[in-house]
Amino acid sequence: MGAAVEISTGTIAPEHVSGKHVMLGSTDLGVLDGTRSVVRFDIPAGRHILYLKDGLTTSGAVGFLVQTGHCAQLVLKDVDAGMFAALFGGWYALKRTGDQHLEPGTPGAEEISPDEVPVRA
Protein backbone atom coordinates (compact mmCIF):
# COMPACT_ATOMS: atom_id res chain seq x y z
CA MET A 1 0.00 0.00 0.00
CA GLY A 2 1.32 3.47 -0.89
CA ALA A 3 0.08 6.84 0.27
CA ALA A 4 -2.30 9.48 -1.05
CA VAL A 5 -2.86 13.22 -1.20
CA GLU A 6 -6.30 14.80 -1.08
CA ILE A 7 -6.97 18.35 -2.25
CA SER A 8 -10.10 20.27 -1.29
CA THR A 9 -11.09 23.52 -3.00
CA GLY A 10 -12.39 24.79 0.35
CA THR A 11 -14.36 28.01 -0.17
CA ILE A 12 -13.22 28.31 -3.79
CA ALA A 13 -15.79 27.10 -6.32
CA PRO A 14 -14.35 24.08 -8.19
CA GLU A 15 -15.02 25.68 -11.59
CA HIS A 16 -12.59 28.51 -10.71
CA VAL A 17 -9.66 26.06 -10.71
CA SER A 18 -10.81 24.01 -13.71
CA GLY A 19 -7.95 23.08 -16.02
CA LYS A 20 -5.20 23.52 -13.44
CA HIS A 21 -2.63 20.72 -13.35
CA VAL A 22 -1.84 19.11 -9.98
CA MET A 23 1.94 18.80 -9.84
CA LEU A 24 3.86 16.53 -7.46
CA GLY A 25 7.32 17.96 -8.01
CA SER A 26 7.78 17.59 -11.78
CA THR A 27 5.14 14.83 -12.09
CA ASP A 28 1.70 15.82 -13.41
CA LEU A 29 -0.85 13.92 -11.31
CA GLY A 30 -3.85 15.13 -13.29
CA VAL A 31 -6.01 18.09 -14.23
CA LEU A 32 -8.78 19.54 -12.07
CA ASP A 33 -12.03 19.14 -14.02
CA GLY A 34 -14.00 21.91 -12.27
CA THR A 35 -16.79 19.61 -11.10
CA ARG A 36 -15.44 18.15 -7.84
CA SER A 37 -14.53 20.04 -4.67
CA VAL A 38 -12.30 17.18 -3.43
CA VAL A 39 -9.83 15.13 -5.46
CA ARG A 40 -7.51 12.36 -4.31
CA PHE A 41 -4.38 10.99 -5.94
CA ASP A 42 -2.34 7.91 -5.06
CA ILE A 43 1.30 8.85 -4.52
CA PRO A 44 4.38 7.14 -3.13
CA ALA A 45 5.13 7.64 0.56
CA GLY A 46 7.88 10.18 1.27
CA ARG A 47 8.70 13.88 1.08
CA HIS A 48 6.95 15.82 -1.68
CA ILE A 49 6.24 19.29 -3.03
CA LEU A 50 2.77 19.86 -4.46
CA TYR A 51 1.48 22.85 -6.40
CA LEU A 52 -1.00 23.78 -9.12
CA LYS A 53 0.14 24.82 -12.57
CA ASP A 54 -1.74 26.61 -15.33
CA GLY A 55 0.43 27.50 -18.30
CA LEU A 56 3.41 29.42 -16.97
CA THR A 57 1.76 30.35 -13.67
CA THR A 58 1.89 28.22 -10.53
CA SER A 59 0.32 28.35 -7.11
CA GLY A 60 2.33 28.56 -3.95
CA ALA A 61 3.89 25.19 -3.20
CA VAL A 62 3.41 23.11 -0.08
CA GLY A 63 5.96 20.61 1.14
CA PHE A 64 4.77 17.56 3.03
CA LEU A 65 5.88 14.21 4.33
CA VAL A 66 3.40 11.36 4.08
CA GLN A 67 3.88 7.87 5.44
CA THR A 68 2.72 4.62 3.86
CA GLY A 69 -0.97 4.07 4.53
CA HIS A 70 -1.81 7.74 4.98
CA CYS A 71 -3.45 10.51 3.01
CA ALA A 72 -2.15 14.05 3.41
CA GLN A 73 -5.08 16.47 3.24
CA LEU A 74 -4.60 19.90 1.68
CA VAL A 75 -7.00 22.79 1.07
CA LEU A 76 -6.75 25.45 -1.61
CA LYS A 77 -6.74 29.05 -0.34
CA ASP A 78 -7.08 32.35 -2.15
CA VAL A 79 -4.00 34.55 -1.82
CA ASP A 80 -4.24 38.28 -2.42
CA ALA A 81 -1.89 38.78 -5.33
CA GLY A 82 -3.12 42.24 -6.32
CA MET A 83 -2.57 43.16 -9.94
CA PHE A 84 -1.04 39.75 -10.70
CA ALA A 85 -4.39 38.10 -9.90
CA ALA A 86 -6.26 40.57 -12.09
CA LEU A 87 -4.01 39.77 -15.05
CA PHE A 88 -3.62 36.01 -14.65
CA GLY A 89 -6.97 34.98 -13.18
CA GLY A 90 -6.13 34.35 -9.55
CA TRP A 91 -3.35 33.07 -7.36
CA TYR A 92 -3.72 30.17 -4.99
CA ALA A 93 -1.80 28.42 -2.25
CA LEU A 94 -2.19 24.95 -0.80
CA LYS A 95 -2.31 24.55 2.99
CA ARG A 96 -2.16 21.30 4.95
CA THR A 97 -5.40 20.64 6.81
CA GLY A 98 -5.05 17.15 8.15
CA ASP A 99 -4.19 13.52 7.78
CA GLN A 100 -6.43 10.56 7.14
CA HIS A 101 -5.37 7.10 8.23
CA LEU A 102 -5.64 4.67 5.34
CA GLU A 103 -4.17 1.92 7.49
CA PRO A 104 -4.47 1.86 11.30
CA GLY A 105 -1.44 2.14 13.57
CA THR A 106 0.99 3.86 11.20
CA PRO A 107 2.54 7.33 11.46
CA GLY A 108 0.81 10.12 9.55
CA ALA A 109 1.49 13.11 7.38
CA GLU A 110 2.99 16.46 8.26
CA GLU A 111 3.75 19.72 6.50
CA ILE A 112 7.44 20.42 5.95
CA SER A 113 9.40 23.19 4.30
CA PRO A 114 9.79 22.72 0.54
CA ASP A 115 13.55 23.05 1.23
CA GLU A 116 13.38 19.68 3.04
CA VAL A 117 12.30 17.85 -0.14
CA PRO A 118 15.21 16.30 -2.03
CA VAL A 119 15.56 17.34 -5.67
CA ARG A 120 14.82 14.39 -7.94
CA ALA A 121 16.39 14.09 -11.35
mmCIF file of C-alpha atoms in Angstrom:
data_model
loop_
_atom_site.group_PDB
_atom_site.id
_atom_site.type_symbol
_atom_site.label_atom_id
_atom_site.label_comp_id
_atom_site.label_asym_id
_atom_site.label_seq_id
_atom_site.Cartn_x
_atom_site.Cartn_y
_atom_site.Cartn_z
ATOM 1 C CA MET A 1 0.000 0.000 0.000
ATOM 2 C CA GLY A 2 1.319 3.467 -0.887
ATOM 3 C CA ALA A 3 0.083 6.842 0.272
ATOM 4 C CA ALA A 4 -2.299 9.480 -1.050
ATOM 5 C CA VAL A 5 -2.856 13.216 -1.197
ATOM 6 C CA GLU A 6 -6.303 14.801 -1.076
ATOM 7 C CA ILE A 7 -6.966 18.355 -2.253
ATOM 8 C CA SER A 8 -10.100 20.271 -1.293
ATOM 9 C CA THR A 9 -11.087 23.518 -3.004
ATOM 10 C CA GLY A 10 -12.388 24.790 0.354
ATOM 11 C CA THR A 11 -14.360 28.010 -0.166
ATOM 12 C CA ILE A 12 -13.223 28.312 -3.795
ATOM 13 C CA ALA A 13 -15.791 27.097 -6.323
ATOM 14 C CA PRO A 14 -14.353 24.079 -8.193
ATOM 15 C CA GLU A 15 -15.021 25.676 -11.587
ATOM 16 C CA HIS A 16 -12.588 28.509 -10.706
ATOM 17 C CA VAL A 17 -9.665 26.062 -10.710
ATOM 18 C CA SER A 18 -10.805 24.011 -13.707
ATOM 19 C CA GLY A 19 -7.946 23.079 -16.018
ATOM 20 C CA LYS A 20 -5.202 23.517 -13.437
ATOM 21 C CA HIS A 21 -2.632 20.717 -13.347
ATOM 22 C CA VAL A 22 -1.842 19.112 -9.980
ATOM 23 C CA MET A 23 1.945 18.795 -9.838
ATOM 24 C CA LEU A 24 3.864 16.533 -7.458
ATOM 25 C CA GLY A 25 7.324 17.956 -8.014
ATOM 26 C CA SER A 26 7.785 17.588 -11.780
ATOM 27 C CA THR A 27 5.136 14.828 -12.091
ATOM 28 C CA ASP A 28 1.703 15.822 -13.409
ATOM 29 C CA LEU A 29 -0.854 13.916 -11.308
ATOM 30 C CA GLY A 30 -3.852 15.128 -13.289
ATOM 31 C CA VAL A 31 -6.010 18.095 -14.232
ATOM 32 C CA LEU A 32 -8.782 19.544 -12.075
ATOM 33 C CA ASP A 33 -12.026 19.144 -14.015
ATOM 34 C CA GLY A 34 -13.997 21.912 -12.269
ATOM 35 C CA THR A 35 -16.793 19.608 -11.098
ATOM 36 C CA ARG A 36 -15.436 18.155 -7.841
ATOM 37 C CA SER A 37 -14.527 20.036 -4.665
ATOM 38 C CA VAL A 38 -12.305 17.176 -3.425
ATOM 39 C CA VAL A 39 -9.829 15.129 -5.456
ATOM 40 C CA ARG A 40 -7.508 12.356 -4.307
ATOM 41 C CA PHE A 41 -4.375 10.992 -5.938
ATOM 42 C CA ASP A 42 -2.344 7.910 -5.058
ATOM 43 C CA ILE A 43 1.300 8.854 -4.522
ATOM 44 C CA PRO A 44 4.384 7.140 -3.125
ATOM 45 C CA ALA A 45 5.128 7.643 0.556
ATOM 46 C CA GLY A 46 7.875 10.179 1.267
ATOM 47 C CA ARG A 47 8.700 13.875 1.084
ATOM 48 C CA HIS A 48 6.954 15.820 -1.678
ATOM 49 C CA ILE A 49 6.239 19.285 -3.027
ATOM 50 C CA LEU A 50 2.770 19.860 -4.456
ATOM 51 C CA TYR A 51 1.479 22.855 -6.397
ATOM 52 C CA LEU A 52 -1.004 23.782 -9.116
ATOM 53 C CA LYS A 53 0.137 24.821 -12.572
ATOM 54 C CA ASP A 54 -1.736 26.609 -15.331
ATOM 55 C CA GLY A 55 0.435 27.496 -18.301
ATOM 56 C CA LEU A 56 3.414 29.422 -16.972
ATOM 57 C CA THR A 57 1.759 30.355 -13.669
ATOM 58 C CA THR A 58 1.891 28.217 -10.534
ATOM 59 C CA SER A 59 0.321 28.349 -7.114
ATOM 60 C CA GLY A 60 2.326 28.561 -3.953
ATOM 61 C CA ALA A 61 3.887 25.189 -3.201
ATOM 62 C CA VAL A 62 3.406 23.114 -0.081
ATOM 63 C CA GLY A 63 5.961 20.608 1.141
ATOM 64 C CA PHE A 64 4.774 17.557 3.027
ATOM 65 C CA LEU A 65 5.884 14.208 4.330
ATOM 66 C CA VAL A 66 3.395 11.361 4.082
ATOM 67 C CA GLN A 67 3.885 7.866 5.440
ATOM 68 C CA THR A 68 2.719 4.617 3.858
ATOM 69 C CA GLY A 69 -0.967 4.066 4.533
ATOM 70 C CA HIS A 70 -1.806 7.745 4.984
ATOM 71 C CA CYS A 71 -3.449 10.506 3.010
ATOM 72 C CA ALA A 72 -2.150 14.055 3.409
ATOM 73 C CA GLN A 73 -5.079 16.473 3.243
ATOM 74 C CA LEU A 74 -4.605 19.902 1.679
ATOM 75 C CA VAL A 75 -6.995 22.789 1.071
ATOM 76 C CA LEU A 76 -6.750 25.450 -1.610
ATOM 77 C CA LYS A 77 -6.736 29.053 -0.343
ATOM 78 C CA ASP A 78 -7.079 32.349 -2.153
ATOM 79 C CA VAL A 79 -4.004 34.549 -1.823
ATOM 80 C CA ASP A 80 -4.241 38.276 -2.423
ATOM 81 C CA ALA A 81 -1.885 38.781 -5.334
ATOM 82 C CA GLY A 82 -3.117 42.241 -6.317
ATOM 83 C CA MET A 83 -2.571 43.163 -9.941
ATOM 84 C CA PHE A 84 -1.036 39.750 -10.701
ATOM 85 C CA ALA A 85 -4.392 38.104 -9.902
ATOM 86 C CA ALA A 86 -6.264 40.568 -12.088
ATOM 87 C CA LEU A 87 -4.008 39.770 -15.051
ATOM 88 C CA PHE A 88 -3.618 36.015 -14.646
ATOM 89 C CA GLY A 89 -6.973 34.981 -13.180
ATOM 90 C CA GLY A 90 -6.130 34.355 -9.548
ATOM 91 C CA TRP A 91 -3.351 33.073 -7.365
ATOM 92 C CA TYR A 92 -3.722 30.174 -4.993
ATOM 93 C CA ALA A 93 -1.796 28.424 -2.253
ATOM 94 C CA LEU A 94 -2.194 24.950 -0.798
ATOM 95 C CA LYS A 95 -2.313 24.552 2.985
ATOM 96 C CA ARG A 96 -2.160 21.304 4.948
ATOM 97 C CA THR A 97 -5.403 20.638 6.810
ATOM 98 C CA GLY A 98 -5.045 17.147 8.153
ATOM 99 C CA ASP A 99 -4.191 13.517 7.776
ATOM 100 C CA GLN A 100 -6.432 10.565 7.136
ATOM 101 C CA HIS A 101 -5.369 7.098 8.230
ATOM 102 C CA LEU A 102 -5.642 4.667 5.339
ATOM 103 C CA GLU A 103 -4.165 1.923 7.493
ATOM 104 C CA PRO A 104 -4.473 1.855 11.302
ATOM 105 C CA GLY A 105 -1.441 2.138 13.569
ATOM 106 C CA THR A 106 0.992 3.863 11.197
ATOM 107 C CA PRO A 107 2.538 7.334 11.461
ATOM 108 C CA GLY A 108 0.807 10.124 9.546
ATOM 109 C CA ALA A 109 1.486 13.110 7.377
ATOM 110 C CA GLU A 110 2.995 16.460 8.257
ATOM 111 C CA GLU A 111 3.754 19.719 6.504
ATOM 112 C CA ILE A 112 7.444 20.420 5.948
ATOM 113 C CA SER A 113 9.402 23.187 4.301
ATOM 114 C CA PRO A 114 9.792 22.724 0.536
ATOM 115 C CA ASP A 115 13.550 23.047 1.229
ATOM 116 C CA GLU A 116 13.382 19.678 3.038
ATOM 117 C CA VAL A 117 12.305 17.846 -0.136
ATOM 118 C CA PRO A 118 15.212 16.299 -2.032
ATOM 119 C CA VAL A 119 15.561 17.341 -5.673
ATOM 120 C CA ARG A 120 14.815 14.391 -7.939
ATOM 121 C CA ALA A 121 16.390 14.085 -11.353
#
